[in-house]
Structures are given as C-alpha cells and as structure tokens.
CSV table of C-alpha atoms in Angstrom, one decimal:
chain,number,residue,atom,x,y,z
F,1,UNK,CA,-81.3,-65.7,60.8
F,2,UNK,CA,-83.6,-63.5,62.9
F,3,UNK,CA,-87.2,-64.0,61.1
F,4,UNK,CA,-88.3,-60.6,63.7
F,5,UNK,CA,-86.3,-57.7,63.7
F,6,UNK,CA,-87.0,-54.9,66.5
F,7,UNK,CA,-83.9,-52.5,64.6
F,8,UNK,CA,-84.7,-49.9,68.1
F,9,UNK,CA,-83.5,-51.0,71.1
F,10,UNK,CA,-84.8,-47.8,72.7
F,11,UNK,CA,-87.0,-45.0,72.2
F,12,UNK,CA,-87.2,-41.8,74.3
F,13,UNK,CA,-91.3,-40.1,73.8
F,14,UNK,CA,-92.1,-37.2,75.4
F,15,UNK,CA,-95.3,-37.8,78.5
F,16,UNK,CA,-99.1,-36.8,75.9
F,17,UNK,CA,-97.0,-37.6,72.5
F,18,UNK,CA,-97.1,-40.1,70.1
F,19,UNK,CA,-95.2,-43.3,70.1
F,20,UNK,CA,-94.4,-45.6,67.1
F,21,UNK,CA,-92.8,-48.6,67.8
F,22,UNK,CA,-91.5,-50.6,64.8
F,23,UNK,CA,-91.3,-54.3,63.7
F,24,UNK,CA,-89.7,-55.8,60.8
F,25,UNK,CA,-90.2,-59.3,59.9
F,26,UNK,CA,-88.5,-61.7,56.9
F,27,UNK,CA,-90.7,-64.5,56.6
F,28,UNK,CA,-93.8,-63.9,54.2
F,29,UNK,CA,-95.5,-67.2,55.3
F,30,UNK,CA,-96.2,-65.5,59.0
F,31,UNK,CA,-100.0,-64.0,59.1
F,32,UNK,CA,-100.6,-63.1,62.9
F,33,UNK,CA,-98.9,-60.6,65.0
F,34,UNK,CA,-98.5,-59.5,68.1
F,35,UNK,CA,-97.0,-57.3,70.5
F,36,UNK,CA,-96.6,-57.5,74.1
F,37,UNK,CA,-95.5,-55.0,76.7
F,38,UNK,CA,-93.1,-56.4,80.0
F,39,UNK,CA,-92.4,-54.5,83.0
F,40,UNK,CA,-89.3,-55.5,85.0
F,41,UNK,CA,-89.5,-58.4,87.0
F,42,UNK,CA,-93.0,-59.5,85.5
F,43,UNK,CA,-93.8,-61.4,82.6
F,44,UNK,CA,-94.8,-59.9,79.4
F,45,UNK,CA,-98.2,-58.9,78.9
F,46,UNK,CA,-100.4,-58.8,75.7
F,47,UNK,CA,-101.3,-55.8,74.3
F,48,UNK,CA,-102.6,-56.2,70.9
F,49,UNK,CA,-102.4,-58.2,67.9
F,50,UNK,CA,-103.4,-58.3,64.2
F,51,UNK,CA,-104.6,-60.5,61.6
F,52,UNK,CA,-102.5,-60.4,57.8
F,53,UNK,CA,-106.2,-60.0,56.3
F,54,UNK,CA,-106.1,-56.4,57.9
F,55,UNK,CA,-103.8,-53.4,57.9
F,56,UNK,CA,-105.2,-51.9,61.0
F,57,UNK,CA,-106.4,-52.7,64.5
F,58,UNK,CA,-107.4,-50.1,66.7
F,59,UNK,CA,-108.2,-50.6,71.1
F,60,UNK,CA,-108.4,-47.4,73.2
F,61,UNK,CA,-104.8,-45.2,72.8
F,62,UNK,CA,-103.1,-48.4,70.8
F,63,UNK,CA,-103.0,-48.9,67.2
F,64,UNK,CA,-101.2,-51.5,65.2
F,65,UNK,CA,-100.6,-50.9,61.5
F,66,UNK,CA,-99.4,-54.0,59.2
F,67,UNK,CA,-97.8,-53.2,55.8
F,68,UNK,CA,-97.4,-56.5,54.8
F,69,UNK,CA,-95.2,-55.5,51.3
F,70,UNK,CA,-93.3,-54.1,53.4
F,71,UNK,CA,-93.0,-56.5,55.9
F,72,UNK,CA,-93.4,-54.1,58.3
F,73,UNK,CA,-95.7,-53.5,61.3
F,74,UNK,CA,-95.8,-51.1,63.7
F,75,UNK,CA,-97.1,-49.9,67.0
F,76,UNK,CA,-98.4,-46.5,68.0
F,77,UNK,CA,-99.2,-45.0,71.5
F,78,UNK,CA,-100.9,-42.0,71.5
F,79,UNK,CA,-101.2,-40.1,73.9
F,80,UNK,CA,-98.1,-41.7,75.2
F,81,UNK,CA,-98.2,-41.6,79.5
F,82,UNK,CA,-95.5,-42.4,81.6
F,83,UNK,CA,-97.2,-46.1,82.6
F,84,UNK,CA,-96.6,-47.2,78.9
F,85,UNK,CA,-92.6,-47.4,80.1
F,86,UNK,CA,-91.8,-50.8,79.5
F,87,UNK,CA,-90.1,-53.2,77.1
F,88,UNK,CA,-92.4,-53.7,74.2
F,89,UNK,CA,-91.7,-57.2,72.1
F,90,UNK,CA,-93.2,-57.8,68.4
F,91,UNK,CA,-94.5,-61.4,68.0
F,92,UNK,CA,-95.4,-63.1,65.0
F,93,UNK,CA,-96.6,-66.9,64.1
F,94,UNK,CA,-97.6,-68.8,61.5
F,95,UNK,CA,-96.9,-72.4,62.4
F,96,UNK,CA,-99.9,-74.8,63.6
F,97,UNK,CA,-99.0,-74.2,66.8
F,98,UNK,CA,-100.0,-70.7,68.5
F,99,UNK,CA,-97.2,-71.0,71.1
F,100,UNK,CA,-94.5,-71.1,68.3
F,101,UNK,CA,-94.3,-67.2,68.1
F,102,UNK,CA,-91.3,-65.8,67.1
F,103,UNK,CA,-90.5,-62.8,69.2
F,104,UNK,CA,-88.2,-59.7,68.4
F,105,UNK,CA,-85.9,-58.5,71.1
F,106,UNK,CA,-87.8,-55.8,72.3
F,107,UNK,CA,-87.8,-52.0,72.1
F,108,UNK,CA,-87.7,-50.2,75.6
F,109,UNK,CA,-89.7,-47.7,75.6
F,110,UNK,CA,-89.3,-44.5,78.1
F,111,UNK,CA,-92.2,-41.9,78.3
F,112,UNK,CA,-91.0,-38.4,80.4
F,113,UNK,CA,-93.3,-36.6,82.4
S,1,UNK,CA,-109.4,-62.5,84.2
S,2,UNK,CA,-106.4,-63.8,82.1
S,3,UNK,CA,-104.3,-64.7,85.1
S,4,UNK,CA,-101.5,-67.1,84.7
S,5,UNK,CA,-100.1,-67.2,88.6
S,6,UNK,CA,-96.4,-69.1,88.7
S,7,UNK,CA,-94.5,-70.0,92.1
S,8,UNK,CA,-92.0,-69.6,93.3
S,9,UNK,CA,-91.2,-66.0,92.6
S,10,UNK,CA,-87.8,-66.4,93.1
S,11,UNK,CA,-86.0,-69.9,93.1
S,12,UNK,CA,-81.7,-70.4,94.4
S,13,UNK,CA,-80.9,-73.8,94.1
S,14,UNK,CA,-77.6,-75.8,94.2
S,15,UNK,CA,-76.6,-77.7,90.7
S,16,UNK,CA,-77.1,-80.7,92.6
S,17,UNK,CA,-81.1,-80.2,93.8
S,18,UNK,CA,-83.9,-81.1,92.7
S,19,UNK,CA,-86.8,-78.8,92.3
S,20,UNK,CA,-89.7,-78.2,90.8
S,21,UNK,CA,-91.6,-74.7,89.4
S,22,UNK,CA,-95.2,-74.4,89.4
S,23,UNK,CA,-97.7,-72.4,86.9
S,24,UNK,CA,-101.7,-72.4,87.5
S,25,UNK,CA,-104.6,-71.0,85.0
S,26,UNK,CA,-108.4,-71.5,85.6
S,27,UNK,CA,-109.4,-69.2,82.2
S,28,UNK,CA,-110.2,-72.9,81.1
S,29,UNK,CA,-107.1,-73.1,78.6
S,30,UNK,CA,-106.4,-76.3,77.1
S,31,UNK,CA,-102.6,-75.3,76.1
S,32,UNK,CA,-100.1,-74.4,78.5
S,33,UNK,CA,-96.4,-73.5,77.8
S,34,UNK,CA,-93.0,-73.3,79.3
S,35,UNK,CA,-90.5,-70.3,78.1
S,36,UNK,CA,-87.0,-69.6,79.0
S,37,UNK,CA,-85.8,-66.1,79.1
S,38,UNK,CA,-82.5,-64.6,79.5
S,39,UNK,CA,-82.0,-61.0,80.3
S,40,UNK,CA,-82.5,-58.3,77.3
S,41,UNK,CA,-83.4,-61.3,75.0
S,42,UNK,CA,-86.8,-62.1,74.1
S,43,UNK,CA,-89.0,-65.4,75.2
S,44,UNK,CA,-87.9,-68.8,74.0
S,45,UNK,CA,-90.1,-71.7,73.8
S,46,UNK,CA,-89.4,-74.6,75.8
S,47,UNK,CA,-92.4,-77.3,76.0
S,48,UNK,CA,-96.2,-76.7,74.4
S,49,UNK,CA,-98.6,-79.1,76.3
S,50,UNK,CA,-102.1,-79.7,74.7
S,51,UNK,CA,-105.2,-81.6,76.1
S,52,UNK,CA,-102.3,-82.3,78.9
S,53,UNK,CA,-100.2,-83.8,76.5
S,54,UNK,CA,-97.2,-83.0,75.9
S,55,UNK,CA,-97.2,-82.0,72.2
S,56,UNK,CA,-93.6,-79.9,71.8
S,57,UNK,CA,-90.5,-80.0,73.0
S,58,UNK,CA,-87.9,-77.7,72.0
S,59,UNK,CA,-85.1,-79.8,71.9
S,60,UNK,CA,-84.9,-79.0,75.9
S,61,UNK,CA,-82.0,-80.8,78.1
S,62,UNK,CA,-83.5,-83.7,80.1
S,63,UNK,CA,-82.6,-81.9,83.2
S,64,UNK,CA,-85.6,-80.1,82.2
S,65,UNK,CA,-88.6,-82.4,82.7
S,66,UNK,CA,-92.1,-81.0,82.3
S,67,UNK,CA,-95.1,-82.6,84.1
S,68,UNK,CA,-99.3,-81.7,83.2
S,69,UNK,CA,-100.8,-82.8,86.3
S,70,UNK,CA,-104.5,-81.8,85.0
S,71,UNK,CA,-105.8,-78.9,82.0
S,72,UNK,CA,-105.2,-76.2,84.9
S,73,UNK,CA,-101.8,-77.4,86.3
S,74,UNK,CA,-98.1,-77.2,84.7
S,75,UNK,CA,-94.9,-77.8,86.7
S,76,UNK,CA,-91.5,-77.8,85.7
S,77,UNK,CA,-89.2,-80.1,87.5
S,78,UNK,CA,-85.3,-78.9,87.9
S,79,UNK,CA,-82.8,-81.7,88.1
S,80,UNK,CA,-78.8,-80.8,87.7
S,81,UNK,CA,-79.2,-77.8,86.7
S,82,UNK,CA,-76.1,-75.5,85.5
S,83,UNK,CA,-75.5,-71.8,86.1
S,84,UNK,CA,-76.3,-70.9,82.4
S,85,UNK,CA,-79.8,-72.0,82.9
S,86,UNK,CA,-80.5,-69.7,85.3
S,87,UNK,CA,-83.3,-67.2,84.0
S,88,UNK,CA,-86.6,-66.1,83.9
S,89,UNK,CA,-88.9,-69.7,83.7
S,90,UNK,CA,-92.2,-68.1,82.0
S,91,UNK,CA,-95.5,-70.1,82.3
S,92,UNK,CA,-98.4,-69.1,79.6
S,93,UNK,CA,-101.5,-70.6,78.2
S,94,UNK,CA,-103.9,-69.8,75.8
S,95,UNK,CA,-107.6,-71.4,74.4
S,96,UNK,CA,-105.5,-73.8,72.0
S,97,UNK,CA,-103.0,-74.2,70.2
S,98,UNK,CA,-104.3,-73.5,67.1
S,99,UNK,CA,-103.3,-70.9,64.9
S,100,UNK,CA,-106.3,-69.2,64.7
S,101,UNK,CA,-107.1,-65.2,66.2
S,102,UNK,CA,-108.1,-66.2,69.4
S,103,UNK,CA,-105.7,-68.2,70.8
S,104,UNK,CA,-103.3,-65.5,72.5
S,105,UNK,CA,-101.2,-66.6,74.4
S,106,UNK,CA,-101.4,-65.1,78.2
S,107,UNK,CA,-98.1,-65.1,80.2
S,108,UNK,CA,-97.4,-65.7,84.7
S,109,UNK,CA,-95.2,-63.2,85.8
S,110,UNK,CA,-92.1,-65.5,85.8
S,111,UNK,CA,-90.2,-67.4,88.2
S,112,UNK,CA,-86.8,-66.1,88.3
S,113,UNK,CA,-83.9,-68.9,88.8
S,114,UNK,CA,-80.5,-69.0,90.0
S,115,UNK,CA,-78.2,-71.7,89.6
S,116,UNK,CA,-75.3,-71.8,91.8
C-alpha cells in the first residue's frame, strides 16, 4: 500500500509559467511534508516543506499548499525557468524518527525555453 | 552550507570484494542516514544512526554493514554483494532525529554502485 501517491509521472510547463506539482497521501497520522527536487546523477535536494498546523508555506518562486481533508498537497513554481527541470519527490513523516519519510515516486518535471 | 559530500562517486566491484562507501557532514548533525535507491524509484531507508549509534536498521542484508566512526563520519562497508544491489548508495543527515520542523533531512550526491 503506497501511503504517498505522486499520480504524475511527468509534467510538461512552458519556460515564465506556472507549475503545480501534486501529492496525495493515505495516512492521516502523517503531519510534516516535504518535497525535494533531484537532478540526474546527484542526490535529491530539499526544497521546501510544511507543517499540518499550516496550509501554506511560501520561499521566493515556491509555494506549498496542504489541504489536509483532502489529503492533498501540492507544489507550485511560478515563474517556472528551465533550471527547475528535475525530478521532484513528495515526502511525508510522522514516525519519531525524521529519517522515516515516506517518499512518492517523483514527478519529472520539464520547463521549455 | 548543508553539504553532505559521499565518495566514491562511482563504485564497480566484483560480488566477491569488499568495499567500503564513505559519507562526511560538518553542519554539526547528530543523525546520519544510509538510503538505497533504484532508478525511477524513490529513496529507501536503509540504517538511521543517532549520537553515533546505530538506532534503525531496515531489515538490511548483513552484507550491508554500517560503521559511525565519529558524529561527522558514516561508512558503509560492501561485503558479497549481488547485482540487484547495485544502485544509488545515498548518505544524508539532519540536526536529529526527531520529528520536529527542523530536522530536514540534507542528502550527498550519491555514490552510484555496480555489482558485477
């Protein structure tokens, strides 16, 4: 049963648009998320993350929206710039244990010039 | 700086070697953690050392055998390896291993490993 559901495995955004990548997750007990961005051949990077106690977390062109009755969290990019191609993975925890995230399989995202 | 520097880059050993992968933080993390990743699949936990103790193991095969030489150091030593393990070895650390807001985890760049 996969707790982190990344239903996109690609997504095709047009270079000064917005991007919205999405994240669903199954398991009500998780209350921190994450998402990290991973170029080929390197490991993945943090981007942002978000508390359940907010809906929203804003830094510079990356927001991260939580609707937690919906289970649902989601990235936006805006404007999107060709740098931002990568693989982006949601992450979320709740165990005692910060390294027990759960991870999504990743959305690649492309940005054209 | 949230560097988390692994060596080797690139690793091609034999199923009968032995060898060992190294990761190094000085952000003055006390957790450091070993992931396995396979291509188009996301990280998978292996090991969670805290305090240099080895606090989680992921029900790992023993010919994967993690060392904490000091709160800065974490190796992973190789031993009969198969082909299926070969993958991306991630290192990463964070502030702790609580659950709390600021204990992100940062990730190394990888070591990639071929069994043959």
């Amino acid at each position: 049963d996969q707790q982190v559901k990344q239903n996109s495995p690609s997504l095709s955004v047009q270079e000064g648009r917005i991007s919205i990548l999405n994240c669903d997750y199954t398991n009500s007990m998780f209350d921190y998320f994450l998402w990290y961005k991973k170029y080929p051949a390197e490991g993945p990077t943090f981007l942002i993350s978000i508390s359940s106690i907010k809906d929203k977390n804003e830094d510079g062109r990356f927001t991260v929206f939580l609707n937690k009755s919906a289970k649902h969290l989601s990235l936006h990019i805006v404007p999107s710039q060709p740098g931002d191609s990568a693989v982006y993975f949601c992450a979320a925890r709740y165990n005692t244990n910060a390294g027990k995230s759960t991870f999504g399989d990743g959305t690649t995202l492309t940005v054209k010039p | 700086d949230t560097e988390v520097t692994q060596t080797p880059k690139h690793l091609v050993m034999g199923m009968t070697n032995k060898k060992s992968l190294k990761c190094e933080q000085h952000m003055g993390h006390r957790a450091m953690y070993w992931y396995k990743q396979k291509a188009k699949k996301p990280p998978e936990l292996m090991f969670v050392y805290s305090y240099e103790k080895l606090s989680i193991n992921e029900s790992v095969p023993s010919r994967f055998s993690p060392e904490c030489p000091n709160s800065s150091l974490l190796n992973l030593h190789l031993h009969a390896l198969q082909p299926e393990d070969s993958a991306l070895y991630l290192c990463a650390s964070s502030y702790g291993t609580a659950r709390g807001s600021g204990n992100t985890i940062y990730f190394g760049e990888g070591s990639w490993l071929t069994v043959v």
